[in-house]
Tab-separated table of C-alpha atoms in Angstrom:
chain	number	residue	atom	x	y	z
S	3	MET	CA	-0.001	-0.005	-0.009
S	4	ALA	CA	1.454	3.284	-1.039
S	5	SER	CA	0.599	5.120	2.150
S	6	PHE	CA	2.533	2.880	4.541
S	7	VAL	CA	5.554	4.246	6.359
S	8	LYS	CA	8.589	1.980	5.864
S	9	PRO	CA	9.645	0.316	9.097
S	10	LEU	CA	13.223	0.655	10.232
S	11	THR	CA	13.364	-2.385	12.516
S	12	PHE	CA	11.653	-5.645	13.416
S	13	ARG	CA	11.482	-6.712	17.068
S	14	VAL	CA	11.511	-10.382	18.053
S	15	PRO	CA	10.828	-11.592	21.629
S	16	LEU	CA	13.460	-14.062	22.693
S	17	ALA	CA	11.066	-16.761	23.866
S	18	LEU	CA	11.949	-19.425	26.384
S	19	ALA	CA	12.813	-21.809	23.558
S	20	ALA	CA	15.693	-19.598	22.405
S	21	HIS	CA	17.692	-19.551	25.609
S	22	PRO	CA	17.762	-23.335	26.325
S	23	ARG	CA	19.163	-23.938	22.828
S	24	ALA	CA	21.767	-21.217	23.319
S	25	LYS	CA	22.757	-22.751	26.669
S	26	GLU	CA	22.953	-26.193	25.106
S	27	PHE	CA	25.406	-24.965	22.458
S	28	GLN	CA	27.318	-22.920	25.029
S	29	GLN	CA	28.033	-26.031	27.100
S	30	HIS	CA	30.131	-27.464	24.268
S	31	GLN	CA	32.693	-24.681	24.753
S	32	ALA	CA	35.425	-24.761	27.397
S	33	ASN	CA	36.612	-21.234	26.654
S	34	LEU	CA	34.388	-18.625	28.315
S	35	THR	CA	34.826	-16.044	25.558
S	36	LYS	CA	33.887	-18.605	22.888
S	37	ALA	CA	30.930	-19.766	24.999
S	38	LYS	CA	29.597	-16.229	25.193
S	39	GLN	CA	30.071	-15.765	21.462
S	40	VAL	CA	28.156	-18.950	20.677
S	41	TYR	CA	25.343	-17.956	23.026
S	42	PHE	CA	24.857	-14.544	21.395
S	43	ASN	CA	25.177	-15.950	17.878
S	44	THR	CA	22.459	-18.509	18.624
S	45	LEU	CA	20.065	-15.798	19.774
S	46	ALA	CA	20.799	-13.713	16.660
S	47	VAL	CA	20.097	-16.670	14.371
S	48	TYR	CA	16.910	-17.472	16.297
S	49	ALA	CA	15.636	-13.918	15.752
S	50	VAL	CA	16.313	-13.917	11.998
S	51	ASN	CA	14.790	-17.385	11.679
S	52	PHE	CA	11.630	-16.122	13.409
S	53	TYR	CA	11.431	-13.138	11.066
S	54	LEU	CA	11.921	-15.203	7.889
S	55	ARG	CA	9.240	-17.695	8.922
S	56	CYS	CA	6.864	-14.784	9.447
S	57	MET	CA	7.697	-13.670	5.912
S	58	GLY	CA	6.846	-17.103	4.499
S	59	PHE	CA	10.374	-18.384	3.879
S	60	GLU	CA	11.363	-21.950	4.730
S	61	THR	CA	14.608	-22.263	6.669
S	62	ASN	CA	16.825	-25.138	7.758
S	63	LEU	CA	18.657	-24.606	11.019
S	64	GLU	CA	20.145	-28.113	10.991
S	65	GLU	CA	21.984	-27.390	7.734
S	66	SER	CA	23.445	-24.174	9.136
S	67	ASP	CA	26.989	-24.107	10.538
S	68	SER	CA	25.713	-21.991	13.425
S	69	TRP	CA	23.735	-25.027	14.636
S	70	ASN	CA	26.785	-27.345	14.467
S	71	PRO	CA	28.874	-27.461	17.705
S	72	VAL	CA	32.013	-28.376	15.768
S	73	MET	CA	31.722	-25.431	13.386
S	74	GLN	CA	30.843	-23.163	16.317
S	75	THR	CA	34.180	-24.068	17.870
S	76	LEU	CA	36.186	-23.536	14.695
S	77	MET	CA	34.547	-20.294	13.536
S	78	ASP	CA	32.677	-17.211	14.662
S	79	VAL	CA	29.650	-18.160	12.596
S	80	ALA	CA	25.976	-17.173	12.736
S	81	ASP	CA	24.586	-18.366	9.413
S	82	LEU	CA	21.035	-19.393	8.589
S	83	THR	CA	20.144	-21.518	5.561
S	84	VAL	CA	17.149	-20.260	3.598
S	85	LYS	CA	15.883	-23.200	1.577
S	86	ASN	CA	16.251	-22.807	-2.197
S	87	HIS	CA	17.938	-19.415	-1.787
S	88	GLY	CA	21.197	-19.608	0.166
S	89	LYS	CA	22.679	-18.507	3.479
S	90	LEU	CA	22.169	-15.337	5.464
S	91	GLU	CA	24.663	-14.302	8.136
S	92	CYS	CA	23.048	-13.016	11.354
S	93	ARG	CA	25.518	-10.693	13.066
S	94	LEU	CA	25.224	-9.486	16.636
S	95	VAL	CA	25.057	-5.772	17.439
S	96	LEU	CA	25.655	-4.733	21.029
S	97	PRO	CA	23.395	-2.063	22.593
S	98	GLU	CA	24.480	1.479	21.678
S	99	ALA	CA	26.996	0.163	19.122
S	100	LYS	CA	27.541	2.132	15.919
S	101	CYS	CA	28.960	-0.752	13.894
S	102	VAL	CA	28.255	-4.412	13.256
S	103	LYS	CA	31.279	-6.753	13.244
S	104	VAL	CA	31.562	-9.295	10.446
S	105	PRO	CA	34.580	-11.653	10.594
S	106	ALA	CA	36.420	-12.216	7.322
S	107	ALA	CA	35.754	-15.958	7.512
S	108	VAL	CA	32.097	-15.368	6.596
S	109	TRP	CA	32.588	-12.881	3.758
S	110	GLN	CA	31.941	-15.610	1.189
S	111	GLU	CA	28.993	-17.891	0.394
S	112	ARG	CA	26.390	-15.522	1.799
S	113	ILE	CA	23.449	-13.856	0.088
S	114	GLY	CA	23.298	-11.160	2.750
S	115	TYR	CA	24.178	-10.048	6.261
S	116	VAL	CA	21.496	-9.109	8.831
S	117	ALA	CA	22.348	-6.897	11.811
S	118	VAL	CA	20.645	-8.078	15.019
S	119	GLU	CA	20.724	-5.996	18.206
S	120	LEU	CA	20.175	-7.761	21.540
S	121	ASP	CA	18.895	-5.792	24.530
S	122	GLN	CA	20.748	-5.791	27.840
S	123	ALA	CA	18.346	-8.291	29.428
S	124	LEU	CA	18.496	-10.642	26.419
S	125	GLU	CA	14.714	-10.607	26.286
S	126	GLU	CA	14.324	-9.046	22.854
S	127	ALA	CA	16.218	-8.921	19.571
S	128	THR	CA	15.819	-6.121	17.025
S	129	LEU	CA	16.585	-6.659	13.358
S	130	LEU	CA	18.105	-3.357	12.271
S	131	GLY	CA	18.634	-3.948	8.552
S	132	PHE	CA	20.904	-5.817	6.175
S	133	ILE	CA	23.599	-5.456	3.548
S	134	ASP	CA	24.344	-7.534	0.450
S	135	THR	CA	28.106	-7.980	0.795
S	136	VAL	CA	30.876	-6.876	3.137
S	137	VAL	CA	34.576	-6.143	2.626
S	138	THR	CA	35.385	-4.876	6.110
S	139	GLU	CA	35.141	-6.397	9.566
S	140	GLU	CA	33.353	-3.348	10.998
S	141	LEU	CA	30.397	-2.010	9.062
S	142	PRO	CA	28.708	1.240	10.177
S	143	LEU	CA	25.036	0.696	10.925
S	144	ASN	CA	24.068	3.724	8.874
S	145	GLN	CA	25.116	1.805	5.767
S	146	LEU	CA	22.482	-0.891	6.252
S	147	ARG	CA	19.616	-1.274	3.836
S	148	THR	CA	16.085	-1.149	5.222
S	149	LEU	CA	14.638	-4.459	6.360
S	150	LYS	CA	11.670	-4.012	4.032
S	151	GLU	CA	13.996	-4.778	1.105
S	152	LEU	CA	15.269	-8.069	2.555
S	153	PRO	CA	12.465	-10.430	1.362
S	154	PRO	CA	12.673	-9.289	-2.285
S	155	HIS	CA	16.479	-9.390	-2.024
S	156	ILE	CA	16.343	-13.051	-0.930
S	157	ARG	CA	13.971	-13.892	-3.773
S	158	GLU	CA	16.567	-12.658	-6.271
S	159	TYR	CA	18.676	-15.685	-5.419
S	160	ARG	CA	18.214	-19.358	-6.162
S	161	GLN	CA	20.163	-22.228	-4.632
S	162	CYS	CA	23.147	-23.485	-6.623
S	163	PRO	CA	23.183	-27.307	-6.840
S	164	LYS	CA	26.534	-27.704	-5.025
S	165	SER	CA	26.781	-24.521	-3.038
S	166	GLN	CA	25.148	-23.012	0.009
S	167	ALA	CA	25.546	-19.589	-1.533
S	168	GLY	CA	22.795	-18.386	-3.825
S	169	ALA	CA	23.075	-17.489	-7.497
S	170	LYS	CA	21.383	-14.235	-8.316
S	171	GLN	CA	18.586	-14.434	-10.839
S	172	SER	CA	17.926	-11.911	-13.585
S	173	SER	CA	14.345	-11.517	-12.397
S	174	HIS	CA	12.486	-11.908	-9.121
S	175	SER	CA	11.318	-15.382	-8.215
S	176	HIS	CA	8.326	-16.163	-6.086
S	177	ALA	CA	8.864	-16.868	-2.416
S	178	LEU	CA	8.416	-20.379	-1.161
S	179	LYS	CA	4.796	-21.095	-0.406
S	180	PRO	CA	4.326	-21.436	3.344
S	181	LYS	CA	2.801	-24.562	4.779
S	182	VAL	CA	-0.754	-23.708	5.755
S	183	PHE	CA	-3.476	-25.289	7.822
S	184	CYS	CA	-7.043	-24.051	7.597
S	185	PRO	CA	-8.625	-24.878	10.949
S	186	ASP	CA	-12.054	-23.429	10.310
S	187	ALA	CA	-14.503	-22.898	7.521
S	188	SER	CA	-13.263	-19.416	6.732
S	189	PRO	CA	-11.198	-19.460	3.518
S	190	SER	CA	-9.658	-16.083	4.294
S	191	ASN	CA	-7.994	-17.466	7.436
S	192	THR	CA	-4.697	-19.381	7.084
S	193	MET	CA	-2.347	-20.794	9.666
S	194	GLU	CA	1.389	-21.247	9.150
S	195	THR	CA	3.035	-24.083	11.061
S	196	ASP	CA	6.597	-25.159	11.577
S	197	SER	CA	8.325	-27.911	9.603
S	198	SER	CA	7.824	-30.482	12.354
S	199	GLN	CA	4.079	-30.473	11.784
S	200	GLN	CA	2.309	-32.296	9.003
S	201	GLN	CA	2.407	-30.326	5.776
S	202	GLN	CA	-0.947	-29.330	4.358
S	203	PRO	CA	-1.463	-28.159	0.742
S	204	GLN	CA	-1.954	-24.438	0.402
S	205	SER	CA	-5.526	-23.551	-0.354
S	206	GLN	CA	-6.683	-20.573	-2.376
S	207	THR	CA	-7.661	-18.064	0.289
S	208	ALA	CA	-10.582	-15.733	-0.165
S	209	VAL	CA	-10.088	-11.991	0.156
S	210	VAL	CA	-12.285	-9.770	2.299
S	211	ARG	CA	-13.619	-7.081	-0.066
S	212	LEU	CA	-13.913	-4.009	2.127
S	213	SER	CA	-15.759	-1.972	-0.476
S	214	GLN	CA	-18.720	-4.341	-0.126
S	215	TRP	CA	-18.991	-3.362	3.515
S	216	LEU	CA	-20.125	0.072	2.383
S	217	ASP	CA	-23.104	-1.667	0.732
S	218	ASN	CA	-23.871	-3.482	4.000
S	219	SER	CA	-22.620	-6.798	2.599
S	220	PHE	CA	-20.469	-8.860	4.977
S	221	ASP	CA	-19.002	-12.353	5.116
S	222	ALA	CA	-20.706	-14.465	7.763
S	223	ASP	CA	-17.664	-14.644	10.062
S	224	TRP	CA	-17.269	-10.842	10.239
S	225	LYS	CA	-19.677	-9.785	12.964
S	226	THR	CA	-20.712	-6.638	14.796
S	227	VAL	CA	-18.660	-5.398	17.720
S	228	GLU	CA	-21.485	-6.121	20.149
S	229	THR	CA	-21.688	-9.738	19.004
S	230	ILE	CA	-18.016	-10.415	19.706
S	231	LEU	CA	-17.335	-8.317	22.789
S	232	GLN	CA	-19.756	-7.728	25.640
S	233	PRO	CA	-19.855	-4.867	26.392
S	234	ALA	CA	-18.458	-3.239	23.264
S	235	PRO	CA	-15.274	-1.182	23.821
S	236	GLU	CA	-15.442	2.550	23.660
S	237	PRO	CA	-13.615	3.768	20.542
S	238	TRP	CA	-10.281	5.562	20.867
S	239	LEU	CA	-10.100	5.229	24.646
S	240	ASP	CA	-6.958	3.789	26.270
S	241	LEU	CA	-5.645	2.462	22.973
S	242	ARG	CA	-1.992	2.201	22.098
S	243	SER	CA	-1.866	3.915	18.724
S	244	PHE	CA	0.716	3.071	16.099
S	245	PRO	CA	-0.199	5.251	13.079
S	246	PHE	CA	1.276	4.482	9.694
S	247	ASP	CA	0.709	8.024	8.550
S	248	GLN	CA	-1.924	10.695	9.059
S	249	PRO	CA	-4.414	9.525	6.458
S	250	SER	CA	-7.272	11.736	7.601
S	251	LYS	CA	-5.207	14.926	7.692
S	252	GLY	CA	-6.768	17.406	5.290
S	253	LEU	CA	-9.445	14.889	4.296
S	254	HIS	CA	-13.040	14.820	5.369
S	255	THR	CA	-13.858	11.388	6.753
S	256	THR	CA	-17.415	10.107	6.441
S	257	VAL	CA	-19.212	7.777	8.814
S	258	GLY	CA	-17.565	4.375	8.542
S	259	VAL	CA	-18.471	0.742	8.996
S	260	LYS	CA	-16.833	-1.659	11.445
S	261	ARG	CA	-16.797	-5.429	11.777
S	262	GLY	CA	-14.807	-7.935	13.805
S	263	LYS	CA	-13.690	-11.547	13.858
S	264	LEU	CA	-12.620	-13.805	16.734
S	265	LEU	CA	-9.281	-15.509	16.007
S	266	GLY	CA	-7.011	-17.963	17.754
S	267	SER	CA	-9.513	-20.521	19.018
S	268	GLU	CA	-7.357	-23.138	17.249
S	269	ILE	CA	-5.478	-25.684	19.364
S	270	ALA	CA	-2.105	-24.301	18.218
S	271	TRP	CA	-2.729	-21.069	20.121
S	272	GLY	CA	-3.352	-22.908	23.364
S	273	GLY	CA	-6.853	-21.564	23.878
S	274	GLU	CA	-5.830	-17.920	23.442
S	275	LYS	CA	-8.335	-15.810	21.550
S	276	VAL	CA	-7.986	-12.391	19.974
S	277	ALA	CA	-10.707	-10.145	18.606
S	278	LEU	CA	-9.655	-8.417	15.372
S	279	PHE	CA	-11.678	-5.374	14.291
S	280	VAL	CA	-11.396	-3.519	10.988
S	281	GLU	CA	-13.099	-0.184	10.475
S	282	LEU	CA	-13.440	1.388	7.027
S	283	HIS	CA	-13.976	5.121	6.435
S	284	PRO	CA	-14.389	6.659	2.978
S	285	THR	CA	-13.026	10.179	2.465
S	286	ASP	CA	-13.764	12.957	-0.020
S	287	SER	CA	-10.870	11.642	-2.088
S	288	PRO	CA	-10.431	8.100	-3.531
S	289	LYS	CA	-8.383	7.214	-0.451
S	290	MET	CA	-9.912	5.087	2.276
S	291	ASN	CA	-9.000	5.337	5.952
S	292	ILE	CA	-8.702	1.975	7.723
S	293	PHE	CA	-8.469	1.409	11.475
S	294	ILE	CA	-7.283	-1.936	12.823
S	295	GLU	CA	-7.927	-2.915	16.450
S	296	LEU	CA	-6.986	-5.907	18.583
S	297	TYR	CA	-8.699	-6.855	21.849
S	298	PRO	CA	-8.350	-9.916	24.078
S	299	GLY	CA	-11.046	-12.474	23.446
S	300	GLY	CA	-13.022	-14.609	25.845
S	301	ASP	CA	-12.708	-13.647	29.503
S	302	ARG	CA	-9.139	-12.299	29.199
S	303	ASP	CA	-8.387	-8.679	29.995
S	304	ARG	CA	-4.960	-8.555	28.306
S	305	LEU	CA	-3.668	-9.538	24.897
S	306	PRO	CA	-1.410	-12.615	24.895
S	307	LYS	CA	2.206	-11.941	25.753
S	308	ASN	CA	4.491	-11.930	22.690
S	309	LEU	CA	1.549	-11.633	20.288
S	310	GLN	CA	2.818	-9.827	17.195
S	311	ILE	CA	0.753	-8.029	14.596
S	312	MET	CA	2.042	-7.221	11.139
S	313	VAL	CA	0.549	-5.456	8.164
S	314	LEU	CA	1.743	-6.801	4.817
S	315	ASP	CA	1.575	-4.979	1.486
S	316	HIS	CA	0.319	-6.513	-1.751
S	317	GLU	CA	3.660	-8.314	-2.226
S	318	GLY	CA	3.440	-9.953	1.188
S	319	ILE	CA	6.212	-7.770	2.613
S	320	ALA	CA	5.812	-6.665	6.227
S	321	VAL	CA	5.704	-2.896	6.190
S	322	ILE	CA	4.908	-2.425	9.863
S	323	GLN	CA	4.823	-4.571	12.973
S	324	THR	CA	4.323	-4.215	16.703
S	325	GLN	CA	3.998	-6.458	19.743
S	326	ALA	CA	1.251	-6.699	22.355
S	327	ARG	CA	3.427	-7.128	25.514
S	328	GLU	CA	0.273	-8.020	27.506
S	329	THR	CA	-1.334	-4.665	26.687
S	330	GLU	CA	-5.092	-4.216	26.890
S	331	ASN	CA	-5.469	-3.464	23.202
S	332	ILE	CA	-3.686	-2.219	20.079
S	333	LYS	CA	-4.856	0.185	17.398
S	334	LEU	CA	-3.254	0.755	14.018
S	335	GLN	CA	-4.205	3.198	11.330
S	336	VAL	CA	-3.588	3.052	7.605
S	337	SER	CA	-4.950	4.426	4.351
S	338	GLY	CA	-5.048	3.150	0.809
S	339	GLU	CA	-6.555	3.476	-2.647
S	340	PRO	CA	-9.437	1.409	-3.994
S	341	ARG	CA	-8.375	-2.052	-5.246
S	342	GLU	CA	-5.191	-2.053	-3.172
S	343	ARG	CA	-4.498	-5.332	-1.373
S	344	PHE	CA	-3.049	-5.782	2.092
S	345	SER	CA	-2.992	-8.437	4.829
S	346	ILE	CA	-3.061	-8.483	8.627
S	347	LYS	CA	-0.888	-11.186	10.164
S	348	LEU	CA	-0.934	-12.254	13.821
S	349	VAL	CA	1.853	-14.437	15.219
S	350	LEU	CA	1.813	-16.277	18.535
S	351	ASN	CA	3.836	-19.325	19.625
S	352	ASP	CA	5.378	-19.642	16.145
S	353	VAL	CA	1.904	-19.992	14.599
S	354	SER	CA	0.485	-17.256	12.411
S	355	ILE	CA	-2.999	-16.315	11.246
S	356	THR	CA	-3.372	-14.115	8.176
S	357	GLU	CA	-6.389	-12.171	7.010
S	358	ASN	CA	-6.330	-10.830	3.434
S	359	PHE	CA	-8.154	-7.683	2.280
S	360	LEU	CA	-8.980	-5.770	-0.884
S	361	ILE	CA	-9.899	-2.114	-0.432
């Protein structure tokens, strides 16, 4: 969508699963400095792996040197294999650092280098950006490309038959289709699961046509606010706002229409439920204003911890993302032109639910 503001970073919560694996690898090292290096590298790779899975890429940690205790001992390595594309290097950035360090040993056989900042408490990793190639061991962070360009950059490469590095293609290739599981009757709802689960064929998902809402035509699973939440929340009160731009500035906004859908009742979310609301407002220009809200479902009063929400453009690229952090609710704002496509993606416990829309 043309009106989105490009994000500069992508935050990843370092879940409990990340630290036990880092400790496991750390225990193979007798040298304390090497043990610390391996621990941090493991967290950096975990964060990039999480991001790529959210973007629909298939990865293989077991084929990565960073997941091999022998290679961890021999090298300062933090690579991640992206299936059918090549290897990314995931380099640690310390808090307040101005540069990312890339050892010369990993200057080859990489399709890119992602800078990953860890916070002091090691509870969160932030993907700062990436660069195609490096020729110096210290790269200034201000030379990084925006993270929004990473997915299309990866798609420019295809796997060479006998090399972990990718060969760049003359034209963009399509991303790997994610494994999906449709748990309910709604064709616009898809779930992405990890590689350990049974693979399901990807179904053709329906798109919610928002323009039809203006004619009072709704899909059966998009219900009124009162039907989903009792009592209905008061609009604009105590909401954490994360505006993409100021779409209504200078534009007269007419009375809009709002509908919601209860998500996350699937087993994979462990009983957690989230109410997603989308509100559409026409303006006196072709542009439409769209408000996106998240509330806890069921009898919960807080959104699930580590729940992430992303808005994807028509190419499936995440252009904005934020995290619930057990907040009461989240509100996002965006605008777009008629016939523009976008998606809303929720991620919890490595399982994602995506809703697709056509303005």
